[in-house]
Amino acid sequence: MAQRSANTSELNKNLLILHFTVFIWGFTSILGALISISAVQLVWYRVLIAMVSLFFYFKFNKTAFKVSRNTFLKLFFTGALVGGHWILFFASIKLSTVPVTLVCLSSMTLFTAVLEPLFNKKRISKLEIIAGLLIITGIVLIFKFETRYTKGIIAGLLSALFASIFSIINSKQVQKLEPAIISFYELTGAFFWATVYLLFTNGFNHAMLLKNSDIGYLLLLGTICTSLAYVAGVSVMRELSAFRVALITNLEPVYGILMSFLFFGDMNKMTTGFWVGALIILSTIFLFPVAQKQIHKRTNR
């Protein structure tokens, strides 16, 4: 009984951390819209700041962060997916709008429901597929897609796919390594691949020069919204599956869209569709564990 209580307490703690992290992630879309530079340049600065802040964290706490060559290469190449996810995410914002991008991000649930069992060689859960489809239904109700945002929608969907894949990879890595170490080497990989891309596309030009407002936004994005939130997001995977993390991450569009209205003064545009969609998302997120528990009880009778 004491063991079960301790496990429940640990689970609730991780769920609380994840919800707080998702709230912070919801703010990144606002910063992405406010920062004036291109998506790739934005990500380059973001991961540089996050990587440096984690390095100083290790030095300050005298944390050993050396890993084997094999582990380094795995994390380094996973960083390409992380960087790709962020570049496509911010590209989607710049090619469309914050709400449209966040709508696309909700597809991460469905991608994870299909891909996680394939990675782990397990049967695909019908309940997870249904939950994924309900999430997408809910989020589509929030905002109506427009054909002029086709490129932004494609970038957003690819961003969600990349996020799903590296989340599944991290759910395995976190069982062997500290979350901060995983984050540091993946961010290093993301920085390297973003640098290579900028070098080959002549991205290191006058457009890299930052406005005063950009500096403040980037510091906030790189420290709180990246190094801190990324470490927290990876750490909860010791207790939560990649699908459970993806499911709760669908609150990011709700938070992000609410903040988008708040920051850009569009509260009056919140339609009935928004509230119906938000209700479907919230209901799916919070009722999924209940449904899962009931199915588990029935199969164990």
Coordinates of C-alpha atoms in Angstrom, one line a residue:
M1 CA 0.0 0.0 0.0
A2 CA 2.8 2.4 0.9
Q3 CA 4.6 1.5 -2.3
R4 CA 1.5 2.2 -4.4
S5 CA 1.0 5.6 -2.6
A6 CA 4.6 6.5 -3.3
N7 CA 4.2 5.6 -7.0
T8 CA 1.0 7.6 -7.2
S9 CA 2.7 10.6 -5.5
E10 CA 5.6 10.4 -8.0
L11 CA 3.2 10.1 -10.9
N12 CA 1.3 13.2 -9.8
K13 CA 4.5 15.1 -9.3
N14 CA 5.6 14.3 -12.9
L15 CA 2.2 15.2 -14.3
L16 CA 2.4 18.6 -12.5
I17 CA 5.9 19.2 -13.8
L18 CA 4.7 18.3 -17.3
H19 CA 1.7 20.6 -17.2
F20 CA 3.9 23.5 -16.1
T21 CA 6.4 22.7 -18.8
V22 CA 3.6 22.6 -21.5
F23 CA 2.4 26.0 -20.2
I24 CA 5.9 27.4 -20.8
W25 CA 6.0 25.7 -24.3
G26 CA 2.8 27.5 -25.1
F27 CA 4.6 30.8 -24.6
T28 CA 7.3 29.9 -27.2
S29 CA 4.9 30.5 -30.1
I30 CA 4.3 34.0 -28.9
L31 CA 8.1 34.7 -28.7
G32 CA 8.5 33.1 -32.1
A33 CA 6.0 35.6 -33.6
L34 CA 7.6 38.6 -31.8
I35 CA 11.2 37.8 -32.8
S36 CA 12.0 39.4 -36.2
I37 CA 14.7 37.0 -37.6
S38 CA 14.1 34.0 -39.8
A39 CA 13.1 30.6 -38.3
V40 CA 16.6 28.9 -38.8
Q41 CA 18.4 31.9 -37.4
L42 CA 16.0 32.1 -34.5
V43 CA 16.6 28.4 -33.7
W44 CA 20.4 28.9 -34.0
Y45 CA 20.4 31.6 -31.3
R46 CA 17.9 29.6 -29.2
V47 CA 20.0 26.5 -29.0
L48 CA 23.2 28.4 -28.5
I49 CA 21.8 30.2 -25.5
A50 CA 20.2 27.0 -24.1
M51 CA 23.4 25.0 -24.7
V52 CA 25.6 27.6 -22.9
S53 CA 23.2 28.0 -20.0
L54 CA 23.3 24.2 -19.5
F55 CA 27.1 24.1 -19.7
F56 CA 27.3 26.7 -16.9
Y57 CA 24.7 24.8 -14.9
F58 CA 27.0 21.7 -15.1
K59 CA 30.1 23.7 -14.1
F60 CA 28.3 25.5 -11.2
N61 CA 27.0 22.2 -9.8
K62 CA 30.2 20.4 -10.6
T63 CA 28.2 17.8 -12.6
A64 CA 30.1 15.3 -14.7
F65 CA 28.5 15.2 -18.1
K66 CA 30.9 13.0 -20.1
V67 CA 29.2 10.2 -22.1
S68 CA 30.5 7.3 -24.2
R69 CA 31.1 7.9 -27.9
N70 CA 28.2 5.7 -28.9
T71 CA 25.8 7.6 -26.6
F72 CA 27.1 10.9 -27.8
L73 CA 26.5 10.0 -31.5
K74 CA 22.9 8.9 -30.7
L75 CA 22.1 12.1 -28.8
F76 CA 24.0 14.2 -31.4
F77 CA 21.9 12.9 -34.3
T78 CA 18.7 13.0 -32.3
G79 CA 19.6 16.7 -32.0
A80 CA 19.0 17.0 -35.8
L81 CA 15.4 16.0 -35.2
V82 CA 15.1 18.5 -32.3
G83 CA 16.5 21.3 -34.4
G84 CA 14.4 20.3 -37.4
H85 CA 11.3 20.3 -35.2
W86 CA 12.0 23.8 -33.9
I87 CA 12.9 25.2 -37.3
L88 CA 9.8 23.8 -38.9
F89 CA 7.7 25.0 -35.9
F90 CA 8.9 28.6 -36.2
A91 CA 8.8 28.4 -40.0
S92 CA 5.1 27.4 -39.8
I93 CA 4.4 30.4 -37.5
K94 CA 6.1 32.8 -40.0
L95 CA 4.3 31.1 -43.0
S96 CA 0.9 31.1 -41.4
T97 CA -0.2 32.1 -37.9
V98 CA 0.4 31.0 -34.3
P99 CA -3.0 29.3 -34.0
V100 CA -2.6 27.4 -37.3
T101 CA 0.8 26.2 -36.2
L102 CA -0.5 25.0 -32.9
V103 CA -3.4 23.2 -34.6
C104 CA -0.8 21.3 -36.6
L105 CA 1.2 20.5 -33.5
S106 CA -1.8 18.6 -32.1
S107 CA -1.1 15.8 -34.7
M108 CA 1.9 14.8 -32.5
T109 CA -0.6 12.6 -30.5
L110 CA -1.7 10.6 -33.5
F111 CA 1.9 10.2 -34.8
T112 CA 3.0 9.0 -31.3
A113 CA 0.1 6.6 -31.0
V114 CA 1.2 4.9 -34.3
L115 CA 5.0 5.2 -34.0
E116 CA 5.6 4.4 -30.3
P117 CA 4.3 0.8 -30.6
L118 CA 6.4 0.3 -33.8
F119 CA 9.6 1.5 -32.1
N120 CA 8.9 -0.7 -29.1
K121 CA 7.6 -3.6 -31.1
K122 CA 4.1 -3.6 -29.4
R123 CA 0.6 -3.7 -30.7
I124 CA -1.0 -0.3 -31.6
S125 CA -3.5 0.7 -29.0
K126 CA -7.0 1.4 -30.4
L127 CA -7.7 3.7 -27.4
E128 CA -4.6 5.8 -28.2
I129 CA -5.6 6.1 -31.9
I130 CA -9.1 7.2 -30.8
A131 CA -7.7 9.7 -28.4
G132 CA -5.4 11.1 -31.1
L133 CA -8.3 11.5 -33.5
L134 CA -10.4 13.2 -30.8
I135 CA -7.6 15.6 -30.1
I136 CA -7.2 16.5 -33.8
T137 CA -11.0 16.9 -34.1
G138 CA -11.0 19.3 -31.1
I139 CA -8.1 21.4 -32.2
V140 CA -9.5 21.7 -35.8
L141 CA -12.7 23.1 -34.3
I142 CA -10.7 25.9 -32.6
F143 CA -9.5 27.4 -35.9
K144 CA -10.6 26.9 -39.5
F145 CA -7.7 26.0 -41.8
E146 CA -7.3 28.3 -44.9
T147 CA -5.7 27.2 -48.2
R148 CA -3.4 30.2 -48.2
Y149 CA -1.6 28.6 -45.3
T150 CA -0.7 25.3 -47.1
K151 CA 3.0 25.7 -46.7
G152 CA 2.6 26.7 -43.0
I153 CA 0.4 23.6 -42.4
I154 CA 2.9 21.2 -44.1
A155 CA 5.8 22.7 -42.0
G156 CA 3.6 22.4 -38.8
L157 CA 2.8 18.7 -39.5
L158 CA 6.4 17.8 -40.2
S159 CA 7.4 19.6 -37.0
A160 CA 4.9 17.5 -35.1
L161 CA 6.3 14.3 -36.7
F162 CA 9.8 15.2 -35.7
A163 CA 8.7 16.0 -32.1
S164 CA 7.0 12.6 -31.9
I165 CA 10.1 10.7 -33.0
F166 CA 12.6 12.4 -30.7
S167 CA 10.1 12.1 -27.8
I168 CA 9.9 8.3 -28.3
I169 CA 13.8 8.2 -28.5
N170 CA 14.1 10.2 -25.3
S171 CA 11.7 8.0 -23.4
K172 CA 14.3 5.3 -23.8
Q173 CA 17.4 7.4 -23.2
V174 CA 16.0 8.9 -20.0
Q175 CA 16.0 5.4 -18.4
K176 CA 19.8 5.4 -18.7
L177 CA 21.0 9.0 -18.5
E178 CA 20.2 12.2 -16.6
P179 CA 17.7 14.5 -18.4
A180 CA 20.1 17.5 -18.3
I181 CA 22.8 15.5 -20.0
I182 CA 20.4 14.2 -22.7
S183 CA 19.3 17.8 -23.3
F184 CA 22.8 19.2 -23.5
Y185 CA 24.0 16.8 -26.2
E186 CA 20.8 17.0 -28.2
L187 CA 20.9 20.8 -28.1
T188 CA 24.6 20.6 -29.1
G189 CA 23.5 18.4 -32.1
A190 CA 20.7 20.8 -32.9
F191 CA 23.2 23.8 -32.8
F192 CA 25.7 21.9 -35.1
W193 CA 23.1 21.0 -37.8
A194 CA 21.5 24.5 -37.7
T195 CA 25.1 25.9 -38.2
V196 CA 25.8 23.6 -41.1
Y197 CA 22.5 24.6 -42.7
L198 CA 23.2 28.4 -42.3
L199 CA 26.7 27.9 -43.7
F200 CA 25.5 26.2 -46.8
T201 CA 22.6 28.7 -47.4
N202 CA 24.7 31.8 -46.6
G203 CA 22.5 32.4 -43.6
F204 CA 25.2 34.1 -41.6
N205 CA 24.5 37.6 -43.0
H206 CA 23.2 41.0 -41.9
A207 CA 19.8 39.4 -41.2
M208 CA 21.5 37.8 -38.1
L209 CA 21.8 41.2 -36.5
L210 CA 19.3 41.4 -33.6
K211 CA 17.1 44.2 -32.5
N212 CA 17.2 45.2 -28.8
S213 CA 13.8 43.6 -28.3
D214 CA 15.0 40.4 -30.0
I215 CA 17.8 40.0 -27.5
G216 CA 15.4 40.0 -24.5
Y217 CA 13.0 37.6 -26.2
L218 CA 15.8 35.2 -27.2
L219 CA 17.3 35.1 -23.7
L220 CA 13.9 34.2 -22.4
L221 CA 13.3 31.7 -25.1
G222 CA 16.8 30.1 -24.7
T223 CA 16.9 29.8 -20.9
I224 CA 13.4 29.4 -19.5
C225 CA 11.5 28.1 -22.5
T226 CA 14.3 25.8 -23.8
S227 CA 17.0 24.7 -21.4
L228 CA 14.8 24.6 -18.3
A229 CA 11.6 23.4 -20.1
Y230 CA 13.4 20.8 -22.2
V231 CA 15.2 19.2 -19.2
A232 CA 11.9 19.1 -17.4
G233 CA 10.1 17.7 -20.4
V234 CA 12.7 14.9 -20.8
S235 CA 12.8 14.1 -17.0
V236 CA 9.1 13.2 -16.7
M237 CA 9.6 10.4 -19.3
R238 CA 11.0 8.2 -16.6
E239 CA 7.4 7.8 -15.3
L240 CA 5.3 8.7 -18.3
S241 CA 5.1 7.1 -21.7
A242 CA 5.8 9.1 -24.9
F243 CA 2.1 8.9 -25.7
R244 CA 1.1 10.3 -22.3
V245 CA 3.5 13.1 -22.7
A246 CA 2.2 13.8 -26.3
L247 CA -1.4 13.7 -25.0
I248 CA -0.8 16.3 -22.3
T249 CA 1.3 18.4 -24.7
N250 CA -1.9 19.0 -26.6
L251 CA -2.7 21.6 -24.0
E252 CA 0.1 23.7 -25.6
P253 CA -2.2 24.8 -28.4
V254 CA -4.9 25.8 -25.9
Y255 CA -2.4 27.8 -23.8
G256 CA -0.7 29.2 -26.9
I257 CA -3.9 30.3 -28.5
L258 CA -5.2 31.9 -25.3
M259 CA -1.9 33.8 -24.9
S260 CA -1.9 34.7 -28.6
F261 CA -5.3 36.4 -28.1
L262 CA -4.1 38.0 -24.8
F263 CA -0.8 39.4 -26.3
F264 CA -2.2 40.4 -29.7
G265 CA -5.5 41.7 -28.4
D266 CA -7.9 39.3 -30.2
M267 CA -9.9 38.0 -27.2
N268 CA -13.1 39.0 -29.0
K269 CA -12.3 36.6 -31.8
M270 CA -12.7 33.5 -29.6
T271 CA -15.5 31.6 -31.2
T272 CA -17.9 28.9 -30.0
G273 CA -15.7 26.5 -32.0
F274 CA -12.7 27.4 -29.7
W275 CA -14.6 26.5 -26.6
V276 CA -16.0 23.3 -28.0
G277 CA -12.6 22.3 -29.4
A278 CA -10.9 23.2 -26.1
L279 CA -13.5 21.1 -24.2
I280 CA -12.9 18.1 -26.4
I281 CA -9.1 18.4 -25.9
L282 CA -9.3 18.8 -22.1
S283 CA -11.9 16.0 -21.8
T284 CA -9.7 13.6 -23.9
I285 CA -6.6 14.5 -21.9
F286 CA -8.2 14.0 -18.5
L287 CA -10.5 11.1 -19.3
F288 CA -7.9 9.0 -21.2
P289 CA -6.2 7.7 -18.0
V290 CA -9.7 6.8 -16.6
A291 CA -10.6 4.9 -19.7
Q292 CA -7.2 3.2 -19.8
K293 CA -7.6 2.1 -16.1
Q294 CA -11.2 0.7 -16.8
I295 CA -10.0 -1.3 -19.8
H296 CA -7.0 -2.6 -17.7
K297 CA -9.4 -3.7 -15.0
R298 CA -11.7 -5.5 -17.4
T299 CA -8.8 -7.4 -19.2
N300 CA -7.4 -8.5 -15.8
R301 CA -10.7 -9.9 -14.5

